[in-house]
Structures are given as C-alpha cells and as structure tokens.
Coordinates of C-alpha atoms and ligand atoms in Angstrom, one line a residue:
X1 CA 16.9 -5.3 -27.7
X2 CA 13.1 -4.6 -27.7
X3 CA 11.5 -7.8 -25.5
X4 CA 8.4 -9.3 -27.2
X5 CA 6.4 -12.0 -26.0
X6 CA 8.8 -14.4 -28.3
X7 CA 12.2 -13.5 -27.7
X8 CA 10.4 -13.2 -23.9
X9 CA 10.2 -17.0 -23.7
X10 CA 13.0 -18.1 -25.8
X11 CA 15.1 -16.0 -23.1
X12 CA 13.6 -17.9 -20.2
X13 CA 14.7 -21.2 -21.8
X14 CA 18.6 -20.3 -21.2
X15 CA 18.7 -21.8 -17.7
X16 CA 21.0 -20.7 -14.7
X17 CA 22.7 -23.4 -13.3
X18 CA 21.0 -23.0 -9.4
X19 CA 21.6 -26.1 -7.7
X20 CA 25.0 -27.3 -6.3
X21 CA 25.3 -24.6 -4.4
X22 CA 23.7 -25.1 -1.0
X23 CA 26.6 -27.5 0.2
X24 CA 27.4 -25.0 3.8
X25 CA 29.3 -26.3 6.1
X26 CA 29.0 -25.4 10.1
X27 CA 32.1 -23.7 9.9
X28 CA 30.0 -20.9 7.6
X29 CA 28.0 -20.3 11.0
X30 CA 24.3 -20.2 11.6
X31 CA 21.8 -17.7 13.5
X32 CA 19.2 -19.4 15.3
X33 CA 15.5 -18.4 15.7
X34 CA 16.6 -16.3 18.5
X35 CA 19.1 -14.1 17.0
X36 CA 16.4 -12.2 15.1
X37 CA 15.7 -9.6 17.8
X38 CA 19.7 -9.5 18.4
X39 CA 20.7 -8.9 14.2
X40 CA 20.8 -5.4 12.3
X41 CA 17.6 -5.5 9.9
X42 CA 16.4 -3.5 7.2
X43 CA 13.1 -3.7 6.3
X44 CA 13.0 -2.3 2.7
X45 CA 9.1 -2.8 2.0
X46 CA 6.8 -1.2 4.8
X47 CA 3.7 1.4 4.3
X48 CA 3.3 3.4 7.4
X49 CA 0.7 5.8 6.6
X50 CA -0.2 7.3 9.8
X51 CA 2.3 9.3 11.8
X52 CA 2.3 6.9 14.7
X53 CA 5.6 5.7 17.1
X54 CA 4.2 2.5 17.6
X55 CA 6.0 0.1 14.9
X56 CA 8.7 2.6 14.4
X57 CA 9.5 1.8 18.8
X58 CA 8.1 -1.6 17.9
X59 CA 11.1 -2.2 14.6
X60 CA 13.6 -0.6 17.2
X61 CA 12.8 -3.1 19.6
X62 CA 13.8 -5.6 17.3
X63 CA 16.6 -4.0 15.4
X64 CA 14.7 -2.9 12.2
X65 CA 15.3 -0.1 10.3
X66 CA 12.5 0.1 8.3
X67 CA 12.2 1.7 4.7
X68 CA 8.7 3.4 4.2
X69 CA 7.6 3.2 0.8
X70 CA 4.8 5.8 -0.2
X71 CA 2.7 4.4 -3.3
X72 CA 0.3 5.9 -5.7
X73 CA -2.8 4.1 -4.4
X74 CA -4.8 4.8 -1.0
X75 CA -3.6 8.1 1.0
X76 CA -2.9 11.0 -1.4
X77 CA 0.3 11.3 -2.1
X78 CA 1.1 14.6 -0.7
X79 CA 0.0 13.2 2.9
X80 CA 2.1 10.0 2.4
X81 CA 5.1 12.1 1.8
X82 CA 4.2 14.5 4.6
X83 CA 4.1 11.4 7.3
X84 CA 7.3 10.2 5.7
X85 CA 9.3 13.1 6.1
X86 CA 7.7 13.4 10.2
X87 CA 8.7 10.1 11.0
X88 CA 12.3 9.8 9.0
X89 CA 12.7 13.4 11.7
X90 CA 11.4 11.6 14.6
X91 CA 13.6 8.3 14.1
X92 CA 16.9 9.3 12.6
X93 CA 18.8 6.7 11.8
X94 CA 15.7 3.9 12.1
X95 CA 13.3 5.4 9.3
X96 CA 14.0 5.9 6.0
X97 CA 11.5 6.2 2.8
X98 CA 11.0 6.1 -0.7
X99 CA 8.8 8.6 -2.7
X100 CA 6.0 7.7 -5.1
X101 CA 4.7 10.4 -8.0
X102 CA 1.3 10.8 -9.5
X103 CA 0.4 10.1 -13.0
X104 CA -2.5 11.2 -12.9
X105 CA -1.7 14.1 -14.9
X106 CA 0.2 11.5 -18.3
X107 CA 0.1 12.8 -21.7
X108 CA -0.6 16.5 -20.5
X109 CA 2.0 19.6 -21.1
X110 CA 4.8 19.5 -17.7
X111 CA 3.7 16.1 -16.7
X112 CA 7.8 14.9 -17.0
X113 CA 9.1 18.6 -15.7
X114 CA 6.3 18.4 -13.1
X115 CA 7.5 15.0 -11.4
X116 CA 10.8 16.1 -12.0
X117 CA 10.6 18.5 -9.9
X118 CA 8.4 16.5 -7.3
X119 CA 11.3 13.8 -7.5
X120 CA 14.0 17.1 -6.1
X121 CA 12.0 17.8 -3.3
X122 CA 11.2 14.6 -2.0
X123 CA 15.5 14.0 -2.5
X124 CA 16.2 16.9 -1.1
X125 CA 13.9 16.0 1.8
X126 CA 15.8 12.3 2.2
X127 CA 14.1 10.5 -0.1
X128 CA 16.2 7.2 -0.9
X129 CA 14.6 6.3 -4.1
X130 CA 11.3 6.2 -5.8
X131 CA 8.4 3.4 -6.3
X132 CA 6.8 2.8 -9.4
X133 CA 3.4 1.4 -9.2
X134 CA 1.1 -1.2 -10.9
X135 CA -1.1 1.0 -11.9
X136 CA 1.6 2.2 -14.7
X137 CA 1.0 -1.1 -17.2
X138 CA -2.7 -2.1 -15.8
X139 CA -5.0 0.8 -14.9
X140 CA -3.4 4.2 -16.6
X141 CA -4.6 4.8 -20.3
X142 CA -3.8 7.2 -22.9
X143 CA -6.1 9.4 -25.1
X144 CA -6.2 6.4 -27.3
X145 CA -7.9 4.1 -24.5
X146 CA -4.7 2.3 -24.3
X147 CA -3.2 0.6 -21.5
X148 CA 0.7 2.9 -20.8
X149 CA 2.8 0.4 -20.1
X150 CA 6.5 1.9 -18.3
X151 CA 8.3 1.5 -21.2
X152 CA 6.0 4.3 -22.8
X153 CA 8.1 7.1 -24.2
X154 CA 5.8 9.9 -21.9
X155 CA 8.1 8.6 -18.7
X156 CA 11.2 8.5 -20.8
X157 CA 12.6 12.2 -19.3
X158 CA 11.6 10.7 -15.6
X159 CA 13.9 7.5 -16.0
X160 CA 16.8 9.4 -17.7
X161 CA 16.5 11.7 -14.6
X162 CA 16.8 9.2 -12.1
X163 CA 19.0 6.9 -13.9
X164 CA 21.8 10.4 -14.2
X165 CA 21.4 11.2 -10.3
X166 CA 21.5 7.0 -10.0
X167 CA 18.5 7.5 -7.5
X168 CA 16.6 4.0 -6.5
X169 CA 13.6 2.8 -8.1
X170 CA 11.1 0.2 -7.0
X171 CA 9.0 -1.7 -9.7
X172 CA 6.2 -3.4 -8.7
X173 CA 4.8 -3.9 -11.8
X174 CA 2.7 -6.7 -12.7
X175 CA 1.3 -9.0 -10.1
X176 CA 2.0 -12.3 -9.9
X177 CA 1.4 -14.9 -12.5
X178 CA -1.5 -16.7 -11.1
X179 CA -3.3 -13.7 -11.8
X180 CA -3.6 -14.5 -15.6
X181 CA -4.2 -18.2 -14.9
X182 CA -7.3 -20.2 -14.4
X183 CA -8.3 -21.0 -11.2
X184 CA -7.7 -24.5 -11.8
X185 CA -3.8 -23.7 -12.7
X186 CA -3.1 -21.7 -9.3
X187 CA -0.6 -22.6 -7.6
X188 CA -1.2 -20.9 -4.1
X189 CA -4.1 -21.8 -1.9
X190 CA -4.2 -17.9 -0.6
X191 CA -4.4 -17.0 -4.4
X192 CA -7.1 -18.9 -5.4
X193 CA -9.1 -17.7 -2.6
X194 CA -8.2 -14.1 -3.4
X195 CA -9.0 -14.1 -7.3
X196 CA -12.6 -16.6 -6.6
X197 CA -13.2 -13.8 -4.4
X198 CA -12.3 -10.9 -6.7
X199 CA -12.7 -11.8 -10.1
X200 CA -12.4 -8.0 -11.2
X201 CA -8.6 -8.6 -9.9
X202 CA -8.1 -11.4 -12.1
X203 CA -6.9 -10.6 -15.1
X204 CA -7.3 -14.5 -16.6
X205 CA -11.3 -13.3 -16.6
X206 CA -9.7 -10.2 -18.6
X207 CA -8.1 -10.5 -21.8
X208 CA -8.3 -7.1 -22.6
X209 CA -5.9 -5.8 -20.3
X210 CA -2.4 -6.3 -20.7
X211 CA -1.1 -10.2 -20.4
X212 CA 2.0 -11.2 -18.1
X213 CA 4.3 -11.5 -20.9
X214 CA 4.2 -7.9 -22.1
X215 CA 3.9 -6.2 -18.3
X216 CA 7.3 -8.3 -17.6
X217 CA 8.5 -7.4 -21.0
X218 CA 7.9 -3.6 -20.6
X219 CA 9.9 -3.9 -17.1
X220 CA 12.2 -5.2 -19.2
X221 CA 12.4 -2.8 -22.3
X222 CA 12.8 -0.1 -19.5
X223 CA 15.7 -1.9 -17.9
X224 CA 17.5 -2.5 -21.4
X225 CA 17.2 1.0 -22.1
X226 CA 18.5 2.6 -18.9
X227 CA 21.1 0.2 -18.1
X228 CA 22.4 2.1 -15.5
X229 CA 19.3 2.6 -13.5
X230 CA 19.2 1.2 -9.9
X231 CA 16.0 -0.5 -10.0
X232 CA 14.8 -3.3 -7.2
X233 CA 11.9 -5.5 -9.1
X234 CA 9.7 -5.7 -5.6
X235 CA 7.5 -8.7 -5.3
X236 CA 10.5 -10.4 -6.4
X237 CA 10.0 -8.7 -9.7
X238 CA 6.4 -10.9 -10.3
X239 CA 8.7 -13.8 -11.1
X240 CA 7.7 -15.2 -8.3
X241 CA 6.6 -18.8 -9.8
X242 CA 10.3 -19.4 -10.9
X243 CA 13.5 -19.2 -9.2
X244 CA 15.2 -19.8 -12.5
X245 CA 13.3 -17.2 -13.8
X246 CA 14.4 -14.4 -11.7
X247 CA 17.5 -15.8 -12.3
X248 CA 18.2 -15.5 -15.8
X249 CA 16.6 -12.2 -15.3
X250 CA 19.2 -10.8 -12.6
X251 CA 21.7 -12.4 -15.4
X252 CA 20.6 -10.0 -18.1
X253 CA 20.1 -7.2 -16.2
X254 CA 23.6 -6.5 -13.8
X255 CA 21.8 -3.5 -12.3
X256 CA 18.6 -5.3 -10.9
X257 CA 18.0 -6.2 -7.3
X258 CA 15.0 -8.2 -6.4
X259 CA 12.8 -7.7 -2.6
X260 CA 10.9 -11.0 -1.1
X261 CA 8.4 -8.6 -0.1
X262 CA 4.8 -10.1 0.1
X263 CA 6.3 -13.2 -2.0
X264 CA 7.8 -15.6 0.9
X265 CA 5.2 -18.7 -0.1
X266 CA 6.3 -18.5 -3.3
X267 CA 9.3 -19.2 -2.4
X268 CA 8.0 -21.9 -0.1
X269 CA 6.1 -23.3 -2.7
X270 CA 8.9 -24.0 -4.7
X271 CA 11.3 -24.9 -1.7
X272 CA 9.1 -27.5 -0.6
X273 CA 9.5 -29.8 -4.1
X274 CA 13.2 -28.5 -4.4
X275 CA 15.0 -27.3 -1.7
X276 CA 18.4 -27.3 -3.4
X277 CA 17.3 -24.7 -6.3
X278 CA 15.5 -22.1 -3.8
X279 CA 18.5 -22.4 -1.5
X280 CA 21.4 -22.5 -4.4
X281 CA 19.6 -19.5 -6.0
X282 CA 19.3 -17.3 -2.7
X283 CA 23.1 -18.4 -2.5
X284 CA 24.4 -17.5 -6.3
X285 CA 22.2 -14.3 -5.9
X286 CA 22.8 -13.6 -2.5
X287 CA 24.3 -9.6 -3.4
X288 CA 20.8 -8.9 -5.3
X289 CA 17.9 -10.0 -2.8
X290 CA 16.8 -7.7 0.0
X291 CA 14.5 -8.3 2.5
X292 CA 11.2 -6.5 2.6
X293 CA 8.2 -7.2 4.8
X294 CA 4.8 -5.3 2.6
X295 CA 3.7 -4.3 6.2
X296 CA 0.7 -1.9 5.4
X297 CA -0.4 0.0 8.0
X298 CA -3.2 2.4 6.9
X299 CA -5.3 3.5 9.7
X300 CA -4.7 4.4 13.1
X301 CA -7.0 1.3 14.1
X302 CA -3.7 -0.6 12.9
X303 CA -1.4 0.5 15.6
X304 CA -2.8 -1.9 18.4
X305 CA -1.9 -5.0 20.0
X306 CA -2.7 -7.7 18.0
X307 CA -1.2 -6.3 14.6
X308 CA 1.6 -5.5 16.0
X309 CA 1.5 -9.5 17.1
X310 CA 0.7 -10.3 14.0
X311 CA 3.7 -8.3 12.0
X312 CA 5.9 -9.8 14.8
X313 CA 4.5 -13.2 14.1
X314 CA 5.4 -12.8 9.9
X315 CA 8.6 -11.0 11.1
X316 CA 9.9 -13.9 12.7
X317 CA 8.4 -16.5 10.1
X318 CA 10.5 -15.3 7.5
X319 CA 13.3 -15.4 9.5
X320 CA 12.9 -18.4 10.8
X321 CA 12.5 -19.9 7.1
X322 CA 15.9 -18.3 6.2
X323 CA 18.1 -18.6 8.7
X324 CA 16.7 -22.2 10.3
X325 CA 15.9 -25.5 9.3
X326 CA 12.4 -25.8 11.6
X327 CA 9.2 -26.3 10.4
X328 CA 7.3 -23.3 9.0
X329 CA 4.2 -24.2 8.1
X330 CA 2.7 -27.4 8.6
X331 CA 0.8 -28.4 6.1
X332 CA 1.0 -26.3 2.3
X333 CA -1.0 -27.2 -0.3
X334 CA 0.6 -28.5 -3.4
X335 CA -1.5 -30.0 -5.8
X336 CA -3.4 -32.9 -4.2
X337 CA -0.9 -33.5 -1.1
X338 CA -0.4 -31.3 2.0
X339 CA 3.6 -30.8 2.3
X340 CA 5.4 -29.7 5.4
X341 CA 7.5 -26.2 4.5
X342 CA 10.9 -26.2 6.7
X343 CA 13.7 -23.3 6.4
X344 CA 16.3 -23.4 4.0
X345 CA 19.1 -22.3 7.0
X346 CA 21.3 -20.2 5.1
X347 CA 24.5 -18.9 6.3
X348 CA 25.0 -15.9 8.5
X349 CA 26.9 -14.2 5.5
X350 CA 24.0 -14.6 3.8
X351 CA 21.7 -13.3 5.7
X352 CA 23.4 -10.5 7.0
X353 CA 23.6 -9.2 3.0
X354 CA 19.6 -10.0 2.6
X355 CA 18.3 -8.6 5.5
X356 CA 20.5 -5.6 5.8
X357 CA 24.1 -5.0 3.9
X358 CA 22.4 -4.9 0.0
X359 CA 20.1 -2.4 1.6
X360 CA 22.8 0.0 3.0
X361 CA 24.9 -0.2 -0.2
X362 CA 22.0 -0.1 -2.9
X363 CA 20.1 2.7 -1.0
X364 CA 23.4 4.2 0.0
X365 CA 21.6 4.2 4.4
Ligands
ZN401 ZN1 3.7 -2.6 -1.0

C-alpha cells in the first residue's frame, strides 16, 4: 500500500487499546533513583565527535555503553567515521557506532554503488547500523527543484542492500509536529521558544516544503516496501504528540523499533493529562522502545565539567521518570495551568528491555 495524506489519517483513527495495562504489582520489582549508576545501560543515541575519553570514562562510570551515531550534518563525514572507529578501539566493549552516508552526490551516475560501498567499509569496520537524516525529505532536491523524500526510487538499491544484510537503520526523518503548527497550537513551552526564535526552522511559516503528513508517509512507504528492514524511527519516529500514534504505527509495521531520544517531554506532556496511556503504551510496547540520550558533543570545549554535569543531570532525569514515581519537573506548562510531571515507575523487566536488552538484540552488541 502507497500511504497518502488520506489513507494517512484514516489509519491513525484505528486506535490501540493503551490503557489497562499499567496495573504492576510490587512483586514485579522496582529500581529506585539509585540503581541507575548500578544497571547495564545502552545509550543508543549519542554524537561524540571529538576523540576524547572523557564521556566514554564518564558512561563507564555509570554503566553506559553508549552507541555513537555519526550524521550527515556538522563534522564531515569521513572525520565522524574516523573518531568512531578510534574510540569503538579504545573502549571495546563500551562504544559502539552507527554510520551515516552522504547524499550529496543524489541523482548522479554511482551514487547507489558509491554508498554501497561506503556502507561495507564502515560494516566491515564495526559499524552496527546506519542513520538516515532529515535532510533526506526537507533540504535534498532533485534536478527538478523537488524536495527527495526516502521513499524516492534513487535510494531504492541502498535500502534493498541493507534490508538483505538485515543491517540497522536509524530514521530521523521529520521533526516533530509542532514544527508545522502555529505558534499558538504548540504544545511544548521549549518548542515555542525555539521556532519564535528560528522561524526559518519552522516549517508552519513554510508551505512550500514538504508537510508532516507526507514526511511520515514517505517513512512509511519505505517501511511497507522493505518489510524486512530493521529500522529504529529515532525521535520516537516524530510521533511524538501521540502515544496512540506510534502505536498503531509499531502495529503496522512488526519490524519498527522506536528511541526516546531528545523526545522525553513529549512524553511528559502527555503523561501528565494521562498517566495510564503513556505508561500502558511503554508497557504493550515494551520490546520496541530503546533508550537513547541525543547527547551532542561537538567540540572539545564540550568535554568539561559542567557538561558532563549537565548530561549526568538529563541521564538521571530520564531515569528517574521511568523507573520512579518522584517528581520530575515541577511545574510544565500545559495550556493555561502549570502541572507537576512525576515518573511513570515501570517495572524492572521493563526497563532492563528499554534501556539495554532491545539494544543488544536489535543491534546484535
Ligand atoms: Zn541526534
């Protein structure tokens, strides 16, 4: 099936049943705030682009194994794959990464055999997967001047390639869907400061670039036509405004795996007005959701003191809204009223599949 904006939205109206399934007892066990140091992590979603020891020792400190994702945007990508093959040497067994390919060179002759090839060496160098980029969907155009979304035919021989050698992709394509809302219709305080700041980012003041519906439809076009690809929507998948949402997604789509990467107040926003459907959907879902943190550290100016206090800070946030019940922010915005966000305290089982067994079995670590 080809997904259009239609069949886009009458699909999101067959609803998952989310709620119901919270109900844990204290015989399923709990992990308290202080467990995080003490628990097995993997950290699927972190940009370490300077060959520095300092949050490699730091993660080992506090039992992350952290997955460094190289990404079409800042640091060429030859230098990104360099750093990630020095540090995956220099922490065997705590660093792992992902490759990223250029398209800089779409449409021309090779481009497929090209990244092909690009793809072998980074595997062959211990690669784990691949990330696919924003910038495929809503900054790459064709001869044409059109936007070249990832369910263009040009990337067909790329996906048919990793989806035969079942080598890992991460999507983050899209952004999420306050982007292409007024301001007035944001949900998230931090979002509406970010897009009245950068109005070139938001894509509401841009109706000539590609709408929501057809970036999420071209994920899913790609998806439907390489069923057996091992794909991880990051961002949870920009379906971040709806838990029902990703769900019915992860329903049509058995191969898809989903990261909370960068997307934790989403989920907050939603868990604050119902607790229940956050927590029974992290629950009914609990073999598909990894745990990533988006940690970007670009320059060596980043490897000091207080970001490393900071990333221990957001570390230990997300945790604490997962596995506890405590109070993790005081005071969210939502609409009009200030709420207070607590943690949805989900069972050990679950966690221990979020933050580190979904990893090891869908990157085979
Ligand atoms: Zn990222």
């Amino acid at each position: 099936m080809t997904f259009t904006r239609r069949n886009f939205i009458k699909q999101s109206l067959a609803g998952v049943a989310l709620t119901g399934l919270h109900k844990f007892s204290e015989a399923d066990g709990f992990y308290a705030l202080d467990d995080f140091a003490k628990v097995p992590k993997i950290d699927i979603h972190f940009h370490l682009n300077i060959a520095s020891n300092t949050f490699p020792e730091f993660g080992k400190s506090l039992n992350f194994h952290l997955v460094n994702v190289n990404v079409a945007a800042g640091r060429p990508l030859k230098e990104q794959f360099e750093i990630a093959k020095i540090m995956k040497k220099r922490f065997p067994g705590t660093m792992d990464f992902l490759g990223a390919f250029s398209v800089a060179d779409f449409g021309k002759p090779g481009f497929a055999a090209n990244t092909i090839s690009y793809i072998k060496e980074n595997v062959q160098a211990g690669a784990l997967g691949f990330k696919v980029w924003k910038n495929i969907g809503m900054v790459l155009k064709n001869d044409l001047g059109k936007f070249v979304m990832v369910d263009d035919p040009g990337f067909t021989p790329i996906f048919n390639y990793l989806e035969q050698h079942q080598i890992p992709v991460m999507g983050h394509l899209g952004e999420p869907k306050n982007c292409w809302l007024p301001l007035d219709q944001i949900t998230l305080a931090s979002d509406l400061r970010y897009y009245t700041r950068h109005p070139e980012y938001h894509m509401y003041k841009h109706p000539e670039a590609p709408s929501y519906e057809s970036l999420i439809a071209a994920t899913e076009n790609l998806l439907t036509r390489h069923p057996k690809l091992k794909y991880v929507g990051t961002h949870l998948a920009s379906l971040e405004w709806s838990v029902d949402e990703m769900a019915n997604h992860l329903e049509r789509h058995p191969n898809m795996m989903l990261d909370v990467a960068a997307r934790m107040d989403h989920l907050q926003y939603q868990s604050v007005q119902d607790k229940a459907r956050v927590a029974g959907f992290l629950t009914k879902y609990q073999d598909r959701v990894m745990y990533g943190s988006d940690t970007t550290i670009g320059t060596d100016n980043d490897a000091t003191p207080e970001t490393k206090d900071i990333l221990h800070k957001k570390w230990l946030n997300d945790w604490g809204y997962l596995a506890t019940d405590s109070v993790i922010f005081e005071n969210m915005k939502i609409g009009d009223s200030q709420r207070v966000v607590t943690g949805l305290k989900l069972p050990k089982a679950v966690l221990n599949k979020i933050y580190r067994e979904n990893a090891q079995r869908f990157f085979k670590i």
